[in-house]
Short mmCIF file of C-alpha atoms in Angstrom, two decimals:
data_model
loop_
_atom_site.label_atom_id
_atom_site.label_comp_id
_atom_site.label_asym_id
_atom_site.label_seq_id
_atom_site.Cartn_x
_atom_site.Cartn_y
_atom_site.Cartn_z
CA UNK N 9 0.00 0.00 0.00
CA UNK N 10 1.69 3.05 -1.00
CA UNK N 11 0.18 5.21 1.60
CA UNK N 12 2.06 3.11 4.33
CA UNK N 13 5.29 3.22 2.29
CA UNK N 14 5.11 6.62 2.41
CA UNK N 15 4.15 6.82 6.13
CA UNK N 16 7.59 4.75 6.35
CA UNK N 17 9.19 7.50 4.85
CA UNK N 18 7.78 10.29 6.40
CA UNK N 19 8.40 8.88 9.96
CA UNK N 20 12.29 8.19 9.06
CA UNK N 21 12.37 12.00 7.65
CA UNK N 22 11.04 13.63 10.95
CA UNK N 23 13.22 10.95 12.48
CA UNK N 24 16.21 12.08 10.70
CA UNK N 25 15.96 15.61 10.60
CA UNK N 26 13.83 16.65 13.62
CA UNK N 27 15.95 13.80 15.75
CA UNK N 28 13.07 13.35 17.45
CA UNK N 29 11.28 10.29 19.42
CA UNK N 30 8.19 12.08 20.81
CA UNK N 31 4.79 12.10 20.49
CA UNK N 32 4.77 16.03 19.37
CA UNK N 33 7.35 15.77 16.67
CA UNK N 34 6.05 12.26 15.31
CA UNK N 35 2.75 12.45 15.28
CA UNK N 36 2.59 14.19 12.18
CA UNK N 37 3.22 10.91 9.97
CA UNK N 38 0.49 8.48 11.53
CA UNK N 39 -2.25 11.97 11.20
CA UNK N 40 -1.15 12.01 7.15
CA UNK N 41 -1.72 8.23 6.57
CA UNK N 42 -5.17 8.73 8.18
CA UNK N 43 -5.58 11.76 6.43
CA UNK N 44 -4.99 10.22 2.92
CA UNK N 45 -6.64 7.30 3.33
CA UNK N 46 -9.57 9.01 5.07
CA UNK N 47 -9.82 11.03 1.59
CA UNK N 48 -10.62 8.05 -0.16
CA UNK N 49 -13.59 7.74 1.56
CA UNK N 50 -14.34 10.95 1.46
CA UNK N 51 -13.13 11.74 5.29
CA UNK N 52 -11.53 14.24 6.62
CA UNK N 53 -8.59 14.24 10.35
CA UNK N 54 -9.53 16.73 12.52
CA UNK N 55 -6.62 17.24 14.89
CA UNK N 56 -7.05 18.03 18.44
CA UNK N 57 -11.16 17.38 18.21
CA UNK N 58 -12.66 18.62 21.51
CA UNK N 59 -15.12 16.66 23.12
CA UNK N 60 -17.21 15.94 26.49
CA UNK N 61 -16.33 12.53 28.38
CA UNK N 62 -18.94 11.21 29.95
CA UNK N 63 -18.31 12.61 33.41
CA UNK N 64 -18.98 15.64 31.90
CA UNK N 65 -15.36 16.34 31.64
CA UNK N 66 -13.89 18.41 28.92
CA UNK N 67 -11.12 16.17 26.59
CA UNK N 68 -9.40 16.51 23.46
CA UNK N 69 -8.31 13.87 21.33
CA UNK N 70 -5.17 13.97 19.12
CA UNK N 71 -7.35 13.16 16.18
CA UNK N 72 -10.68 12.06 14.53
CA UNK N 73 -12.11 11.32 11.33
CA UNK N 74 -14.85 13.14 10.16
CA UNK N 75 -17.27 12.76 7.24
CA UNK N 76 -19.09 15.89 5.86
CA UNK N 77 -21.57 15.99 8.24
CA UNK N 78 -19.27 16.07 11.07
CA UNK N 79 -20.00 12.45 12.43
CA UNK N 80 -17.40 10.71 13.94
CA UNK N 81 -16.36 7.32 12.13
CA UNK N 82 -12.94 6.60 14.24
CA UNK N 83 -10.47 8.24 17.03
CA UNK N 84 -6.70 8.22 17.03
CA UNK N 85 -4.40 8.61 20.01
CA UNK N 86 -0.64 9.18 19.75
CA UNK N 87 1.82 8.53 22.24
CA UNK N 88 5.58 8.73 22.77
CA UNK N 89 8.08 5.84 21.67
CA UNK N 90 9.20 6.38 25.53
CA UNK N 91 6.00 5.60 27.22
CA UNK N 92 4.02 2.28 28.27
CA UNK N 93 1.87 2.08 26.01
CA UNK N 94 -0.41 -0.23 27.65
CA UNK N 95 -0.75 1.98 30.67
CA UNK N 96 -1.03 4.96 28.95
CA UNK N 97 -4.04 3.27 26.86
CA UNK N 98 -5.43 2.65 30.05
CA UNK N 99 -5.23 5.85 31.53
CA UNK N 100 -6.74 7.60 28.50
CA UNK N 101 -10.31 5.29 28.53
CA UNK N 102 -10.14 6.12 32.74
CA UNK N 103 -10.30 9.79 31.69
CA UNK N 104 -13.31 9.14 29.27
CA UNK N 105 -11.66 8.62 25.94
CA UNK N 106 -13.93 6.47 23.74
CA UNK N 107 -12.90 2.72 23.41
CA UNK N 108 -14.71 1.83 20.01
CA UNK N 109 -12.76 2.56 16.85
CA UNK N 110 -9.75 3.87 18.38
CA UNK N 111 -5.98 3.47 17.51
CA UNK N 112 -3.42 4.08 19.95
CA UNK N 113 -0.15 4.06 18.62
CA UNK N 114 3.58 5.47 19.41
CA UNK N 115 5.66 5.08 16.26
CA UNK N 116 6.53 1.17 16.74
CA UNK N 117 2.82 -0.53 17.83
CA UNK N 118 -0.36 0.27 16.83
CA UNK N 119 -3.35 -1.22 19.21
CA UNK N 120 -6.80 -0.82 17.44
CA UNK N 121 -10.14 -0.74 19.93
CA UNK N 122 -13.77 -1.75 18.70
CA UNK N 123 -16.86 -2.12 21.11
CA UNK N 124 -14.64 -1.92 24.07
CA UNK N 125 -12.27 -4.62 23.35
CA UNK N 126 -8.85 -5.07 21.72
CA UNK N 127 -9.28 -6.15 18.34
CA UNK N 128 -6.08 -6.26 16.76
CA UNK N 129 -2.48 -4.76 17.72
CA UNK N 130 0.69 -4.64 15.43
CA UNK N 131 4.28 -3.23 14.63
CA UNK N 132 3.69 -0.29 12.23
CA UNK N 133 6.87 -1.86 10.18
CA UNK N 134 4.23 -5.12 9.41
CA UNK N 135 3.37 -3.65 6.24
CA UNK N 136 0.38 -6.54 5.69
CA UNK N 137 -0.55 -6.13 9.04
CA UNK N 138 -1.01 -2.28 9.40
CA UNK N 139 -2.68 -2.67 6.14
CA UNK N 140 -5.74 -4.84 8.09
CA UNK N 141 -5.98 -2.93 10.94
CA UNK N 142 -5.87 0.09 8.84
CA UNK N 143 -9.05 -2.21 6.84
CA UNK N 144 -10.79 -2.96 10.05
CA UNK N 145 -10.71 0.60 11.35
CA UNK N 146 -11.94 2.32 8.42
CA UNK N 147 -14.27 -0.60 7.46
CA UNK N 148 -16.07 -0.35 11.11
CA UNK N 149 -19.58 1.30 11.28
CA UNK N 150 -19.47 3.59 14.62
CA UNK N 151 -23.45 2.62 16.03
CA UNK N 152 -24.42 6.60 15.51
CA UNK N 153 -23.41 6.18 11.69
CA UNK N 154 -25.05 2.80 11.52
CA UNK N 155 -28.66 4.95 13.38
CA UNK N 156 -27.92 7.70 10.97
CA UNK N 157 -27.59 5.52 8.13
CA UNK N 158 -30.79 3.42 9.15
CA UNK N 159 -32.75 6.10 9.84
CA UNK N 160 -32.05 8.27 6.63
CA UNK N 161 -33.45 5.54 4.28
CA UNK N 162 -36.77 5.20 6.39
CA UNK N 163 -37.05 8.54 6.17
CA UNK N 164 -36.44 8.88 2.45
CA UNK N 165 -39.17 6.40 2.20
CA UNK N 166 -41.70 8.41 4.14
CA UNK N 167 -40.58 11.46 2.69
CA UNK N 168 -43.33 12.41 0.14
CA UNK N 169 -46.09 12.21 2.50
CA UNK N 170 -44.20 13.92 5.27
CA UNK N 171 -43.48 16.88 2.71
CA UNK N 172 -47.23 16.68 1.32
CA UNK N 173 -48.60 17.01 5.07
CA UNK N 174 -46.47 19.65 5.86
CA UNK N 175 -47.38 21.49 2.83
CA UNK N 176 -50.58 21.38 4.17
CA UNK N 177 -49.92 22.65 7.43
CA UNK N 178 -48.08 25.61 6.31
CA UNK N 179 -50.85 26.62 4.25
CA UNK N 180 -53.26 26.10 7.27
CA UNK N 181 -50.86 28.27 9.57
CA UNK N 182 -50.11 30.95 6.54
CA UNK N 183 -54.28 31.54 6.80
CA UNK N 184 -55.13 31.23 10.53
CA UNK N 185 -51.75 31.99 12.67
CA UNK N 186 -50.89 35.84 12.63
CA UNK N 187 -47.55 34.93 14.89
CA UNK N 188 -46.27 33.00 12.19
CA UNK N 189 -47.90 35.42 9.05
CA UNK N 190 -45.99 38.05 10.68
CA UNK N 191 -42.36 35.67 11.46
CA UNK N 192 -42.97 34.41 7.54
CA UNK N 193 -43.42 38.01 6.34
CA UNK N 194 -40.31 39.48 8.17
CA UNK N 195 -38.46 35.56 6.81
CA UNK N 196 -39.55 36.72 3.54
CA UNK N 197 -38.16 40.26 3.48
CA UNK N 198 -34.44 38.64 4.91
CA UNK N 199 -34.22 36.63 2.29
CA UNK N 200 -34.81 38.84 -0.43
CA UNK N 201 -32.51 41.04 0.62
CA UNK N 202 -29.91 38.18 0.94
CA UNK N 203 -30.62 35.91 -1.98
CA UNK N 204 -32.30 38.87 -4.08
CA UNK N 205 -35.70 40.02 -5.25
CA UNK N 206 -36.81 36.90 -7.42
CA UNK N 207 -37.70 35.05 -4.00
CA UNK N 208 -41.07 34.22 -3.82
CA UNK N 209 -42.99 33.07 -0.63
CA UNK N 210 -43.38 29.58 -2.33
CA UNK N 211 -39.73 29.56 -2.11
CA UNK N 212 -39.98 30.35 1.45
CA UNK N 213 -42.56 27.70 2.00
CA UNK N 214 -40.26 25.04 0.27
CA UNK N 215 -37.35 26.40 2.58
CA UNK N 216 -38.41 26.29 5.39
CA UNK N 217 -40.19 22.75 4.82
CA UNK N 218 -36.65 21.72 4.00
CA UNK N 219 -35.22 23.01 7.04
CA UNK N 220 -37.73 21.23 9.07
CA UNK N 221 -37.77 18.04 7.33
CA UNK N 222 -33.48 17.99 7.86
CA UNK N 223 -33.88 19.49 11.29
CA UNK N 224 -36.14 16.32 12.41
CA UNK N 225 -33.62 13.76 11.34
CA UNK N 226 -30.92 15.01 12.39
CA UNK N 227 -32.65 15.79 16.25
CA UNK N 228 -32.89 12.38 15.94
CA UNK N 229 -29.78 11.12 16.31
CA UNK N 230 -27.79 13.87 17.34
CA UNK N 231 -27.94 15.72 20.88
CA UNK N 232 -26.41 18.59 19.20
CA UNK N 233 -27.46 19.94 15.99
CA UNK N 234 -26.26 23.76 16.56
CA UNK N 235 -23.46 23.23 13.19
CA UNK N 236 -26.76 24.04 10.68
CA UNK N 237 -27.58 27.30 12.72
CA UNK N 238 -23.93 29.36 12.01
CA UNK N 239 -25.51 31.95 9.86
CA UNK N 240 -28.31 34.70 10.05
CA UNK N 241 -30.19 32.98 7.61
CA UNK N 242 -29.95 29.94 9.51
CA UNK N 243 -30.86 31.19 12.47
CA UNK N 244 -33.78 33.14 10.86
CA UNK N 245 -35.52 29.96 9.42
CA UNK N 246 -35.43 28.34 12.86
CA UNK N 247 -36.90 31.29 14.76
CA UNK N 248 -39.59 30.82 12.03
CA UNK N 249 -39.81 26.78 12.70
CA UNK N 250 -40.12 27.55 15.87
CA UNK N 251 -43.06 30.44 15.34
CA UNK N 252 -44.77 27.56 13.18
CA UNK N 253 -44.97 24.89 15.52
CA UNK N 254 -46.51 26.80 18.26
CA UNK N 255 -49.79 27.30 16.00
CA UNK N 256 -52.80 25.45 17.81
CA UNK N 257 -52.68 23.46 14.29
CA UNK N 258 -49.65 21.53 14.91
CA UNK N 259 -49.65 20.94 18.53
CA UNK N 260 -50.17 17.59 17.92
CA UNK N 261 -48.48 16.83 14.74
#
């Protein structure tokens, strides 16, 4: 595999030139193997990912993979050549670090984690066996990708009727709710000065029946769905959400 060859390379570089042997200095090589192989399935490292433990305890991990909707499909953990790396495994999933699809490693052994347990541990100079754990870790379905996956194709199944009913709804509220007339009017004017004159209130009505048919899925699964609310627009369509489902018409829906 000519990504490890030139993770190989890259180590004996920093190695070389750096005349390093920790973590710091190192780390760099094991982050671009994940990186390019995470590319060719369309994922992306994120170094130093913050996240909560389940104490509630703020930790960061050295790195994650991402896809592009900012799930989570694997952790990595780097430590130094120097260090037990059995204890220091330890002490990380003590402090809250997650133990499913997770590589430790520290230049010489890598130790991959699924569903709590060791599944597989090599030297990163076993070219055929890196390669498999590389395989398992990338091949593994984290269970909130497996319930996002799931739940996405019921939901493109039930999709048409969901849309048709909201449809429905909106019109309903557009007639009989002045709250919402009034949030849809001021939605309206936003946008047109954002996006430009041509927007119609149809448009509006497909938007924000969009918005809510995303926001639903992705409440979900997720606990926190803040990353679709960064702009004003954003943030202007949910206030109007918001203003829709408090109509007496869909208290119940």
């Amino acid at each position: 595999m000519i990504e490890i060859q030139n993770y190989w390379r890259e180590l004996d570089e920093l190695r070389r030139i750096a005349g390093a042997e920790n973590e710091s200095m190192l780390r760099a090589a094991f982050q671009n193997l994940l990186r390019d192989l995470g590319e060719q399935q369309q994922l992306i490292v994120v170094a130093e990912y913050p996240f909560k433990a389940p104490n509630g305890a703020n930790l960061r991990a050295d790195g994650v993979l991402l896809d592009r909707l900012r799930l989570v499909h694997g952790w990595w953990e780097a430590k130094d050549e120097k260090d037990d790396l059995e204890k220091e495994i330890a002490a990380k999933l003590a402090k809250g670090y997650p133990n499913d699809n997770i590589i430790f490693e520290d230049t010489r052994t890598a130790v991959l984690l699924q569903q709590g347990a060791e599944v597989m541990r090599c030297a990163v100079t076993d070219g055929k066996a890196l390669k498999r754990l590389l395989d398992c870790f990338f091949n593994y379905e984290l269970p909130a990708v497996q319930d996002f996956r799931i739940a996405r194709s019921q939901f493109m199944v039930e999709l048409p009727g969901v849309a048709r009913a909201l449809k429905e709804l909106l019109v309903a509220a557009h007639r009989n709710h002045a709250a919402f007339q009034a949030q849809a009017t001021q939605f309206f004017t936003l946008c047109q000065r954002a996006i430009g004159e041509r927007v119609t209130n149809d448009h509006v009505d497909e938007m924000l029946i969009q918005h809510i048919l995303t926001d639903q899925i992705f409440r979900a699964i997720f606990s926190d769905v803040n990353f679709h609310q960064e702009n004003h627009l954003a943030r202007a369509i949910c206030e109007l959400e918001s203003t829709f489902f408090m109509a007496e018409l869909v208290k119940n829906y």
